[in-house]
CSV table of C-alpha atoms in Angstrom, one decimal:
chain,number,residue,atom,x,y,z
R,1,UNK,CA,30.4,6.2,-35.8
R,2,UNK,CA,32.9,3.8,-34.9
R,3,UNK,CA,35.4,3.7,-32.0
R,4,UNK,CA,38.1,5.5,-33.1
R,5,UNK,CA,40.7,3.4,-31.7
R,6,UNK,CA,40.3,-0.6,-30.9
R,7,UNK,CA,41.7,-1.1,-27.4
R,8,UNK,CA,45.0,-2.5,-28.0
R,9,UNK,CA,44.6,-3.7,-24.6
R,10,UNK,CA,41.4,-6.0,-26.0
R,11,UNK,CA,43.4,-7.6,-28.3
R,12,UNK,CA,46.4,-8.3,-25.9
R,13,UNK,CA,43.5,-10.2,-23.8
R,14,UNK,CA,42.0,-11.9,-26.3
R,15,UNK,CA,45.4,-13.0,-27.7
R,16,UNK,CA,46.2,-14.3,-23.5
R,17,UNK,CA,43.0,-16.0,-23.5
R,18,UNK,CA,43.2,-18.2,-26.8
R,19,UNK,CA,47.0,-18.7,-26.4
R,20,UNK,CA,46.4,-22.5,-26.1
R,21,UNK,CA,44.9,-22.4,-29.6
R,22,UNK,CA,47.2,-23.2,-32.5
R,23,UNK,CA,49.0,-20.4,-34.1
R,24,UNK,CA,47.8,-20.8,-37.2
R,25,UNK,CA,44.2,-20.8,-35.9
R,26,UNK,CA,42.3,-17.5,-36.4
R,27,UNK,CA,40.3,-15.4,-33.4
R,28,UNK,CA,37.0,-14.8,-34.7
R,29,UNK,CA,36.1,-11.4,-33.7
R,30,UNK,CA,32.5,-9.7,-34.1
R,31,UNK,CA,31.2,-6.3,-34.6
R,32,UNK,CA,28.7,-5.2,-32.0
R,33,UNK,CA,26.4,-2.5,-33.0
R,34,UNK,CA,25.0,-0.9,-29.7
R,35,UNK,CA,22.4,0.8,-28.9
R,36,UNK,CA,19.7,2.0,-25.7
R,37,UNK,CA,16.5,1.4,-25.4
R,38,UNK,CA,15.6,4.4,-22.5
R,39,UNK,CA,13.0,4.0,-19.9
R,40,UNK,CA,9.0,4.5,-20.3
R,41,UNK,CA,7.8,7.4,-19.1
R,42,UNK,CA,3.8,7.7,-17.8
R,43,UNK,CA,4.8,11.2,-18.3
R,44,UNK,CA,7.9,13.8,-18.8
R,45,UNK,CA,10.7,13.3,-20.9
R,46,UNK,CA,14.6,11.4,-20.3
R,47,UNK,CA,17.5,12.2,-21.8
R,48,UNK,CA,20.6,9.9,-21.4
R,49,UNK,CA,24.0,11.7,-20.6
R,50,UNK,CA,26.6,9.4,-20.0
R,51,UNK,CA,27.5,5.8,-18.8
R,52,UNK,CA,29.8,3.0,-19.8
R,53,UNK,CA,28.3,-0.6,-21.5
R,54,UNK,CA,30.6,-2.9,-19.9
R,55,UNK,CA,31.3,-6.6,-21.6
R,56,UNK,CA,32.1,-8.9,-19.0
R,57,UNK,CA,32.9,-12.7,-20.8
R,58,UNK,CA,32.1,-15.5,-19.7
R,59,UNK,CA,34.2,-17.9,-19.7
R,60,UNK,CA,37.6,-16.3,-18.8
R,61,UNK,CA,36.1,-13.2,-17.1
R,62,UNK,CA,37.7,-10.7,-19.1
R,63,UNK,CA,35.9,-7.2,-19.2
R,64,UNK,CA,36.0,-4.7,-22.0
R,65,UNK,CA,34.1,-1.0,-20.8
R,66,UNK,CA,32.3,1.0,-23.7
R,67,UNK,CA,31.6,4.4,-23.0
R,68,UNK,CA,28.3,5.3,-23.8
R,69,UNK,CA,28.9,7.6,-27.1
R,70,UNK,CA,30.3,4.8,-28.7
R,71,UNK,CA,28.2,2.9,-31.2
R,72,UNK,CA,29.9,0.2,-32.3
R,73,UNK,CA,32.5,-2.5,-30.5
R,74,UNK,CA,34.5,-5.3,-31.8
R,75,UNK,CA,35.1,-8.6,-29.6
R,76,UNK,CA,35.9,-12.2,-29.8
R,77,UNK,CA,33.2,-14.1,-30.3
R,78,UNK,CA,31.9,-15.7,-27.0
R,79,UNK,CA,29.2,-15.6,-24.7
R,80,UNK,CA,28.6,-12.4,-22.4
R,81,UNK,CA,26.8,-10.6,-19.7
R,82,UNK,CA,26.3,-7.2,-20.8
R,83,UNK,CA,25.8,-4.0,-18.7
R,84,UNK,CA,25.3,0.1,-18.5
R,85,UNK,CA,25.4,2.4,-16.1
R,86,UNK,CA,25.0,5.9,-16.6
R,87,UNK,CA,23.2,9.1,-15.2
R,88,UNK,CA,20.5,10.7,-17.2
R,89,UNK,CA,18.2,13.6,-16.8
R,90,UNK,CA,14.4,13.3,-16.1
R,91,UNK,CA,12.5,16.4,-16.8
R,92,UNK,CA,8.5,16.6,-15.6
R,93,UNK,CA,8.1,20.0,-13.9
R,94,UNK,CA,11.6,20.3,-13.7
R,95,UNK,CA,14.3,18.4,-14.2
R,96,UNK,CA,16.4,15.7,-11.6
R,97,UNK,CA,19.5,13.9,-12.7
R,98,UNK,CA,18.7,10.2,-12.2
R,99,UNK,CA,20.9,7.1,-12.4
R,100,UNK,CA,19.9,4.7,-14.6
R,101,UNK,CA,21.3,0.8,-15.7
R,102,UNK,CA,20.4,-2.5,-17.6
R,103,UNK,CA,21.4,-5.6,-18.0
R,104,UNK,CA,21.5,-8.4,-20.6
R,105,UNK,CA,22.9,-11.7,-20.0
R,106,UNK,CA,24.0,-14.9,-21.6
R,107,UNK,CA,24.6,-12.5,-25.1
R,108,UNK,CA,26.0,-15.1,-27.6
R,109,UNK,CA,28.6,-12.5,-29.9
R,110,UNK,CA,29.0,-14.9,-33.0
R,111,UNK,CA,28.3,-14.7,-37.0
R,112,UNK,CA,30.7,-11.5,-37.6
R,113,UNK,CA,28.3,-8.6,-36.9
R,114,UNK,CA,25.2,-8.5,-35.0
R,115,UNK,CA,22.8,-5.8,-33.2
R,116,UNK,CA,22.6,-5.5,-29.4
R,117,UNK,CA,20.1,-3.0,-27.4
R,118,UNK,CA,20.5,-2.8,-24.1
R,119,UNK,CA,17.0,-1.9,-21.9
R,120,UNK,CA,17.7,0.7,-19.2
R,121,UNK,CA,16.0,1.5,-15.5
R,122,UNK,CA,15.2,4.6,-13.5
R,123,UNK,CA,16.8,3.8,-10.2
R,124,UNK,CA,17.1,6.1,-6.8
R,125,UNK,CA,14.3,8.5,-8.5
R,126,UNK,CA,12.7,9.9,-5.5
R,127,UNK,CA,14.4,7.6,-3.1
R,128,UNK,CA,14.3,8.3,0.6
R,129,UNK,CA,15.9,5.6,1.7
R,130,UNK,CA,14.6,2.1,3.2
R,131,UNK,CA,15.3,-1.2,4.7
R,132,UNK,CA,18.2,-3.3,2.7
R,133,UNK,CA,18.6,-6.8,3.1
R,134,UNK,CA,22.2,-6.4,4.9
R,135,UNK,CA,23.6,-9.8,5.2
R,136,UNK,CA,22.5,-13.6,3.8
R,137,UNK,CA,24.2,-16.4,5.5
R,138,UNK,CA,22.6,-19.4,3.9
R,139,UNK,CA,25.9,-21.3,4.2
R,140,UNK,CA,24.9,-23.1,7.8
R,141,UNK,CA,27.6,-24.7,9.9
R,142,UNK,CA,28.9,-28.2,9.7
R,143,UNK,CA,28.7,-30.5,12.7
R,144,UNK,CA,32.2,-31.0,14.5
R,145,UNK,CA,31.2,-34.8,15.6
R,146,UNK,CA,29.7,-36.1,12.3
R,147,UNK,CA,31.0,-33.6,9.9
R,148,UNK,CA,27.2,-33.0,8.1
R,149,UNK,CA,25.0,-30.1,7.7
R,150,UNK,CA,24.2,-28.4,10.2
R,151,UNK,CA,20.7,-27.7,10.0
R,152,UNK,CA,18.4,-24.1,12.0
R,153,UNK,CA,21.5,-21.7,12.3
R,154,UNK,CA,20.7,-19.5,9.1
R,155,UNK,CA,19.7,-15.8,9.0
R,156,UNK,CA,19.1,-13.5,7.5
R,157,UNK,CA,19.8,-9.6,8.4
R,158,UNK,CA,17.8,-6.5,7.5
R,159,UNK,CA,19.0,-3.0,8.4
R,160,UNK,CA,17.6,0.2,8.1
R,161,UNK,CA,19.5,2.1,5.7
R,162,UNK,CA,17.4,5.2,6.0
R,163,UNK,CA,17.8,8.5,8.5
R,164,UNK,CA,14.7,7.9,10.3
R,165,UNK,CA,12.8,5.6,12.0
R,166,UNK,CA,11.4,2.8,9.8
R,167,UNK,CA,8.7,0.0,11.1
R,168,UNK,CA,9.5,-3.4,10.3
R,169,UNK,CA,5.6,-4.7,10.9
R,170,UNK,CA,4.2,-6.5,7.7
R,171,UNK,CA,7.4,-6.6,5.9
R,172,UNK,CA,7.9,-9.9,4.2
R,173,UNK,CA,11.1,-12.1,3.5
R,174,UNK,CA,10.5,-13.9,0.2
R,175,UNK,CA,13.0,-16.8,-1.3
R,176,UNK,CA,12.8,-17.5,-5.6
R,177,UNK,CA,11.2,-20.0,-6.5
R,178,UNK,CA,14.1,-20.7,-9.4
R,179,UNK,CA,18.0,-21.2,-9.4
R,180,UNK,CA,20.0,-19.0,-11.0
R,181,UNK,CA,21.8,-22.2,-11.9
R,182,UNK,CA,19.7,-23.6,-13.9
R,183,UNK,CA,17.7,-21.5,-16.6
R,184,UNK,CA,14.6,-22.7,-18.1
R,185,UNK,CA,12.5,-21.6,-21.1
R,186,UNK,CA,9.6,-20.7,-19.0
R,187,UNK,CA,6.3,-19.6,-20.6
R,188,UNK,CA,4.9,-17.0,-19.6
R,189,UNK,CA,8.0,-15.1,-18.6
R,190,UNK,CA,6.9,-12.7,-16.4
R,191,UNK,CA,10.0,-11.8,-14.7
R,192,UNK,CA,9.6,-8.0,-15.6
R,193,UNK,CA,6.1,-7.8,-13.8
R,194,UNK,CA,6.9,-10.6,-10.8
R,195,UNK,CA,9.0,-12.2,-8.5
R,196,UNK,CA,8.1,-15.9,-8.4
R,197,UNK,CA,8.7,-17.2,-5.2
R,198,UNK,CA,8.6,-20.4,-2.9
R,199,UNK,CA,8.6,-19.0,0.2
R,200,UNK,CA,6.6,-16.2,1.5
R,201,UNK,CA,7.3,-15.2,5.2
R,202,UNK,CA,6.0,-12.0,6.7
R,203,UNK,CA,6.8,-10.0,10.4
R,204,UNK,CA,3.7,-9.7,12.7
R,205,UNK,CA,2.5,-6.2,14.0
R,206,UNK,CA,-0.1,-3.9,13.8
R,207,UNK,CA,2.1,-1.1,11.8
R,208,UNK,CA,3.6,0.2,14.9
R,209,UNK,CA,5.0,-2.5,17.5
R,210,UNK,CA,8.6,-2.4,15.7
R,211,UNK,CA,10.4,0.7,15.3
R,212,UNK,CA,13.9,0.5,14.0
R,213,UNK,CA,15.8,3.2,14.3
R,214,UNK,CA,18.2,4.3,11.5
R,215,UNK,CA,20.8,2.3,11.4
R,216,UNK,CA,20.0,-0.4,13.5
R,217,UNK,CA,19.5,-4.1,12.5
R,218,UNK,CA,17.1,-7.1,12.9
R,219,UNK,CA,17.8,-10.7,12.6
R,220,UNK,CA,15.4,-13.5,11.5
R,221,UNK,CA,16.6,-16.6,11.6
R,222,UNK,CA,15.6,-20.2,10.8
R,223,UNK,CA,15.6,-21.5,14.9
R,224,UNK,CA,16.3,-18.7,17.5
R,225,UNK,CA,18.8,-21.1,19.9
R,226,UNK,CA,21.9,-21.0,21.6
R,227,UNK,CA,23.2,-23.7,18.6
R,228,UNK,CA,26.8,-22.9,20.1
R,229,UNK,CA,25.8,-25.4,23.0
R,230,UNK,CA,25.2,-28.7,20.6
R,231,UNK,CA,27.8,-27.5,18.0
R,232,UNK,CA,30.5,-25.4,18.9
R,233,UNK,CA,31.0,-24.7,14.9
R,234,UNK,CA,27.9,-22.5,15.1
R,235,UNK,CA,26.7,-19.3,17.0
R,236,UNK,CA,23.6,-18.1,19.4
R,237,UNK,CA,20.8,-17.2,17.6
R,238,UNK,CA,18.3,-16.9,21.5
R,239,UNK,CA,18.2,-13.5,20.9
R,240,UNK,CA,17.5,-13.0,17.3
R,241,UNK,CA,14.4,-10.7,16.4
R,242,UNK,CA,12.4,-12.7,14.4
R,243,UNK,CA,12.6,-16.8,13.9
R,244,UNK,CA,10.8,-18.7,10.9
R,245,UNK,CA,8.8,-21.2,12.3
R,246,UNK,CA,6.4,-24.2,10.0
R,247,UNK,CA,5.3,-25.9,12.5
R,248,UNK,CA,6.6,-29.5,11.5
R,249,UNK,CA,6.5,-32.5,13.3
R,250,UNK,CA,7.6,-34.8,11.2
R,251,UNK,CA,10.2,-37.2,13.5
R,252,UNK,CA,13.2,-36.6,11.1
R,253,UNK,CA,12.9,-32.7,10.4
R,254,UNK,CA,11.3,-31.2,13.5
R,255,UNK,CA,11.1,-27.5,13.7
R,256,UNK,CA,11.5,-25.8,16.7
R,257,UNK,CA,9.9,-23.4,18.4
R,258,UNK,CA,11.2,-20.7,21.1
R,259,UNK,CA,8.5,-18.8,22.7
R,260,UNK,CA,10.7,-15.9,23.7
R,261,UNK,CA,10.9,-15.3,19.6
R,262,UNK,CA,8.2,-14.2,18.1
R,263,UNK,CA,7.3,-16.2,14.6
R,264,UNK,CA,7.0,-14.9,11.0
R,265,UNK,CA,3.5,-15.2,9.7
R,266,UNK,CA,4.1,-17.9,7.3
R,267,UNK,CA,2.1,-17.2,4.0
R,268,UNK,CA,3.4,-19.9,1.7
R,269,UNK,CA,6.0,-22.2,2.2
R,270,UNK,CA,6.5,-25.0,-0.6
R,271,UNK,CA,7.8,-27.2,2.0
R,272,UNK,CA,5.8,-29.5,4.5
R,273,UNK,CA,8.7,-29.9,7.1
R,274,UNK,CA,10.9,-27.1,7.6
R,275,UNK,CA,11.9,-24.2,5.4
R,276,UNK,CA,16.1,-23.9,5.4
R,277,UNK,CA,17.6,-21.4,3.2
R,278,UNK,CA,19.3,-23.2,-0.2
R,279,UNK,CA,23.0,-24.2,1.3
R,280,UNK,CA,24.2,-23.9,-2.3
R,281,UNK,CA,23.6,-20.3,-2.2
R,282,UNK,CA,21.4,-20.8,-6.0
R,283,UNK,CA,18.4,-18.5,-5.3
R,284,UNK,CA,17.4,-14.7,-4.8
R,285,UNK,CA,16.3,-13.3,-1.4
R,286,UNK,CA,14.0,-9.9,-1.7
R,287,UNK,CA,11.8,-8.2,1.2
R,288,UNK,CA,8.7,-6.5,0.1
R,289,UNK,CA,5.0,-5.7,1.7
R,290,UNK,CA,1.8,-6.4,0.9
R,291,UNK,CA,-0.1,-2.9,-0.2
R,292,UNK,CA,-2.9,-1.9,1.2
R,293,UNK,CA,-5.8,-3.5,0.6
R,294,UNK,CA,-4.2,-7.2,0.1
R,295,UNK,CA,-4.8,-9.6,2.6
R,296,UNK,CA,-2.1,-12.6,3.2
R,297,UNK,CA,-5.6,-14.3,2.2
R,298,UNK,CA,-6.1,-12.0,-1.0
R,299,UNK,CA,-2.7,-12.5,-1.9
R,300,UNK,CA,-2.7,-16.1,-1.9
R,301,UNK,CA,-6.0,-16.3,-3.7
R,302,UNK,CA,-5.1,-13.8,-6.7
R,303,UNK,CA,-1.1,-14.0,-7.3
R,304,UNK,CA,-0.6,-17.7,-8.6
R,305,UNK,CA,0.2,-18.0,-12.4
R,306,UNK,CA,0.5,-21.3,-15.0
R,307,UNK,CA,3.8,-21.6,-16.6
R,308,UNK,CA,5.5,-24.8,-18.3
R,309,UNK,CA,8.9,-24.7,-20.1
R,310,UNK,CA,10.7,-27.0,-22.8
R,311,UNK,CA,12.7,-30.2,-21.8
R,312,UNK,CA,16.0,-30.6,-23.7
R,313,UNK,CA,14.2,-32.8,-26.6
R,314,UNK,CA,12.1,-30.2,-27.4
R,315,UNK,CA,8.8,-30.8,-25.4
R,316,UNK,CA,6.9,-28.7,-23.2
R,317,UNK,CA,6.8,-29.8,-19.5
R,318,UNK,CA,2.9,-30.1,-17.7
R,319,UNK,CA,1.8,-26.5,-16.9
R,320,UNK,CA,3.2,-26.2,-12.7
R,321,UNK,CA,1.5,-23.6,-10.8
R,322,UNK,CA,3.8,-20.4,-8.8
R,323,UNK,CA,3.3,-17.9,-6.6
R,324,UNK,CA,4.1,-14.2,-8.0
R,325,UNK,CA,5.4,-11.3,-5.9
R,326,UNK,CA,4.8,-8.1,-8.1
R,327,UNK,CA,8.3,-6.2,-8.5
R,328,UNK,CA,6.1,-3.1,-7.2
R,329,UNK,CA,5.8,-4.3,-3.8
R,330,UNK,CA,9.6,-5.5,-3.7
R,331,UNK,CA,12.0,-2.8,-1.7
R,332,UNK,CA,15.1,-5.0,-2.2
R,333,UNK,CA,15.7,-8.3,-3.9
R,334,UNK,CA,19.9,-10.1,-4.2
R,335,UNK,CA,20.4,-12.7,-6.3
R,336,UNK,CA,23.1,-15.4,-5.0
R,337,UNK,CA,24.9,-18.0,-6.8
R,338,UNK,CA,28.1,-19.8,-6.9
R,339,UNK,CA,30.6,-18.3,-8.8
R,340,UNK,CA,31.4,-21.0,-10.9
R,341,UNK,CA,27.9,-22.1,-11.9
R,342,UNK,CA,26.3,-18.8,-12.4
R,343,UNK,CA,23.7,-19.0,-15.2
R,344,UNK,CA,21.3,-16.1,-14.8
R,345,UNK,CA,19.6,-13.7,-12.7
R,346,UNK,CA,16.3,-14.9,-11.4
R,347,UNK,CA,15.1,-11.4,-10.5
R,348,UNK,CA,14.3,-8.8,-12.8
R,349,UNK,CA,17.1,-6.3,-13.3
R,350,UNK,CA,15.7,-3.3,-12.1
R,351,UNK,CA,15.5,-4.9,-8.8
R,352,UNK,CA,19.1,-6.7,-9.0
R,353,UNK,CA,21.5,-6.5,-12.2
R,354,UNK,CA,23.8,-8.2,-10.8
R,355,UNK,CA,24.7,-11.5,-7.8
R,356,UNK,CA,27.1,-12.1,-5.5
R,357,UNK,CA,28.1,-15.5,-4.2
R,358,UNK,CA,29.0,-17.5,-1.1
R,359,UNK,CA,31.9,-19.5,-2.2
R,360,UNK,CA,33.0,-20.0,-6.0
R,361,UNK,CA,32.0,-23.9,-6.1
R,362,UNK,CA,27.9,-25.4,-5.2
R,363,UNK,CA,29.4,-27.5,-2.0
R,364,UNK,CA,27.7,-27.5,1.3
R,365,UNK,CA,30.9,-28.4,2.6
R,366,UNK,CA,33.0,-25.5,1.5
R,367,UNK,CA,29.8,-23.1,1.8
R,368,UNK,CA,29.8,-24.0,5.4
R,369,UNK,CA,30.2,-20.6,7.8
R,370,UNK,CA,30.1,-18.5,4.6
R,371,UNK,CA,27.6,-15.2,3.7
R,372,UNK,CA,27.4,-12.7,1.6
R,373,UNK,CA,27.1,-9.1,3.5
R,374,UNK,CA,26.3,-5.7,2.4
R,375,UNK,CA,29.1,-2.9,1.6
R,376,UNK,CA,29.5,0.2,3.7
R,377,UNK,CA,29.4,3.6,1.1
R,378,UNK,CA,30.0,6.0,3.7
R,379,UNK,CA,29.2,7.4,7.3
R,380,UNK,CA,26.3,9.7,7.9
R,381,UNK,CA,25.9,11.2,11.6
R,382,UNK,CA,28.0,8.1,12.8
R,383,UNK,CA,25.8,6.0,10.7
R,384,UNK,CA,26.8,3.3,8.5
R,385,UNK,CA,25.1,4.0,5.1
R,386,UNK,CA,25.2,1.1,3.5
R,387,UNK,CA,25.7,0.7,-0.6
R,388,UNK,CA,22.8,0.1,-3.0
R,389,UNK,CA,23.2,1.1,-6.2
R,390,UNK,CA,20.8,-2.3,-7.2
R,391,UNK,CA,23.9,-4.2,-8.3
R,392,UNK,CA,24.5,-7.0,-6.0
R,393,UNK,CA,27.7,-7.7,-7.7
R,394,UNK,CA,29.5,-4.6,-6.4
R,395,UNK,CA,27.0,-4.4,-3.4
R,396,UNK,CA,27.9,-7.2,-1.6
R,397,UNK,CA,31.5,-8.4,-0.2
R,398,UNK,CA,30.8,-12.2,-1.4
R,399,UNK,CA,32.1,-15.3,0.4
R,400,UNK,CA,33.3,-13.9,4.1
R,401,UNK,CA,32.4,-15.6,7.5
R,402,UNK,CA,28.9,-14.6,8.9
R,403,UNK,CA,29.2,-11.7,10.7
R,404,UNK,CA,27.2,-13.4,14.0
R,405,UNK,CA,29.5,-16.4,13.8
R,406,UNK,CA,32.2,-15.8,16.7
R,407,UNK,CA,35.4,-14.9,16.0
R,408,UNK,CA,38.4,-17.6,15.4
């Protein structure tokens, strides 16, 4: 059936939005026939009981919310990210509410009527709680003297979001290979099987020499200095947990090296000087593990792909050779990109539907001292649960200062 009523409020938008049209010019509107395409099962049954589609456009940022029963909507034509949320109920030997969400972006609503099904994901089924990527501050400082980048002050924080203790050995800090400024054509797209990733960077250990308790966090960081010394901009980093270390010696990028830190295992790193997080804020950050069985050696051997996608006359690039993370072995993935510039997600959505940003603009300059760090949902024992419902848009508070910078 139709929506009984067209929200009046809609058409009040729309009206605001083209008001620099002529009067006489006509809103072309489109009718949006909706529809779900639930989860596969290996076994069991899932029945979908509410949730609201919500139509978020692009260009002006205007939302319209569509609550689930409703099968058709009518909008002004325009491109659109798409999303549901809802609860369902999963029934094997008995039967669990669930929460379950999808994503479609880039949805071009044009030609007067058109069909649009929306693919959903089983999320927090069986969940027990694990480590969440916490805070990304990819931003760097800027040098007080000569007003550049500054370059080895960027961390990343991980926090155990569980109610018991977790071990941080062999977890591994990943970076995307692609920008979710840019979007490609790429063939194969595997993005519903893989992560594909330029930076693989796992924590030593044996499986027990890092316990962190609930609640607590760890930092690895780029160069584990007291950077406050040489630019009083930035912040001290000597006693950070973890520090990503290549091993360069090239006389203009040097990496450094302190001993008191222990190093990630690098993996793969597409760089051959040192690795600094993207300052623009364009990529997806996820931690994962290796399962047992796969060597760093394994890994590196058996997860590379060929992929090659069309240039803007029509022809196929050469075919470039990636690195894939399988989605399986991900725990948490956030995509990142500036406001302004978003294009796409560069992480399959039942990792991330959404992204959060560091500053609305792609500037080094105004991304300087800028993260992106983790909401609080709620206190548990005195401990900070921290939110993560997948959805890095309403995750994350985007664009504050790093929470390790000092205080102005």
């Amino acid at each position: 059936m139709k929506m009984k009523n067209f929200n009046l409020a809609l058409l009040l938008a729309a009206s605001l939005a083209f008001g620099a049209c002529s009067n006489n010019e006509e809103i072309k509107v489109s009718e949006v026939t909706l529809g779900i395409t639930l989860p596969a099962l290996s076994e069991g049954t899932i029945t979908l009981k509410s949730g609201t589609y919500t139509f978020t456009n692009i260009s002006n940022g205007l939302e319209t919310p569509v609550d689930y029963a409703g099968t058709q909507v009518t909008l002004p034509d325009g491109l659109y990210n798409v999303s549901f949320i809802g609860k369902a109920d999963l029934t094997t030997a008995q039967t669990t509410e669930v929460n379950v969400q999808g994503i479609q972006q880039n949805v071009s609503v044009t030609g007067g009527a058109m069909n649009l099904a929306i693919t959903l994901h089983i999320r927090n089924a069986n969940e027990q709680g694990n480590f969440v990527i916490a805070e990304v501050f990819s931003g760097g400082t800027i040098h007080p003297t000569t007003n550049k980048a500054y370059n080895g002050d960027q961390y990343i924080r991980i926090y155990n979001n569980s109610n018991q203790t977790l071990y941080a050995d062999s977890l591994i800090l990943l970076e995307s290979e692609f920008v979710t400024t840019r979007k490609q054509d790429y063939t194969p797209n595997i993005m519903g099987e893989a992560m594909t990733v330029q930076a693989i960077a796992m924590i030593p250990g044996n499986g027990k020499q890092h316990p962190i308790a609930p609640g607590a966090y760890i930092t690895l960081c780029d160069n584990a200095t007291d950077h406050s010394i040489e630019n009083s901009n930035s912040l001290n980093l000597s006693t950070a947990d973890f520090e990503w270390y290549t091993g360069s010696t090239n006389a203009n990028y040097p990496d450094i090296d302190n001993p008191a830190v222990p190093n990630l295992d690098m993996i793969y790193n597409y760089t051959k000087t040192i690795w600094v997080l993207t300052k623009q804020g364009n990529r997806a950050y996820a931690i994962g593990r290796l399962p047992k069985g796969v060597t760093p050696q394994n890994y590196l051997k058996d997860y590379t792909y060929d992929c090659h996608y069309t240039l803007a006359n029509g022809n196929p690039t050469k075919e470039f050779k990636y690195y894939k993370f399988p989605n399986s072995w991900i725990i948490d993935a956030v995509n990142m990109s500036p406001k302004n510039s978003y294009v796409w997600n560069v992480v399959d959505a039942s990792l991330d539907m959404g992204f959060t940003y560091i500053n609305a603009m792609n500037s080094t300059i105004e991304n300087a001292g800028k993260a992106v760090v983790r909401k609080v949902a709620y206190k548990e024992d005195n401990r900070d649960v921290l939110q993560d419902t997948n959805n890095s848009t309403v995750d994350f508070t985007p664009s504050v200062r790093a929470t390790l910078l000092p205080k102005h």
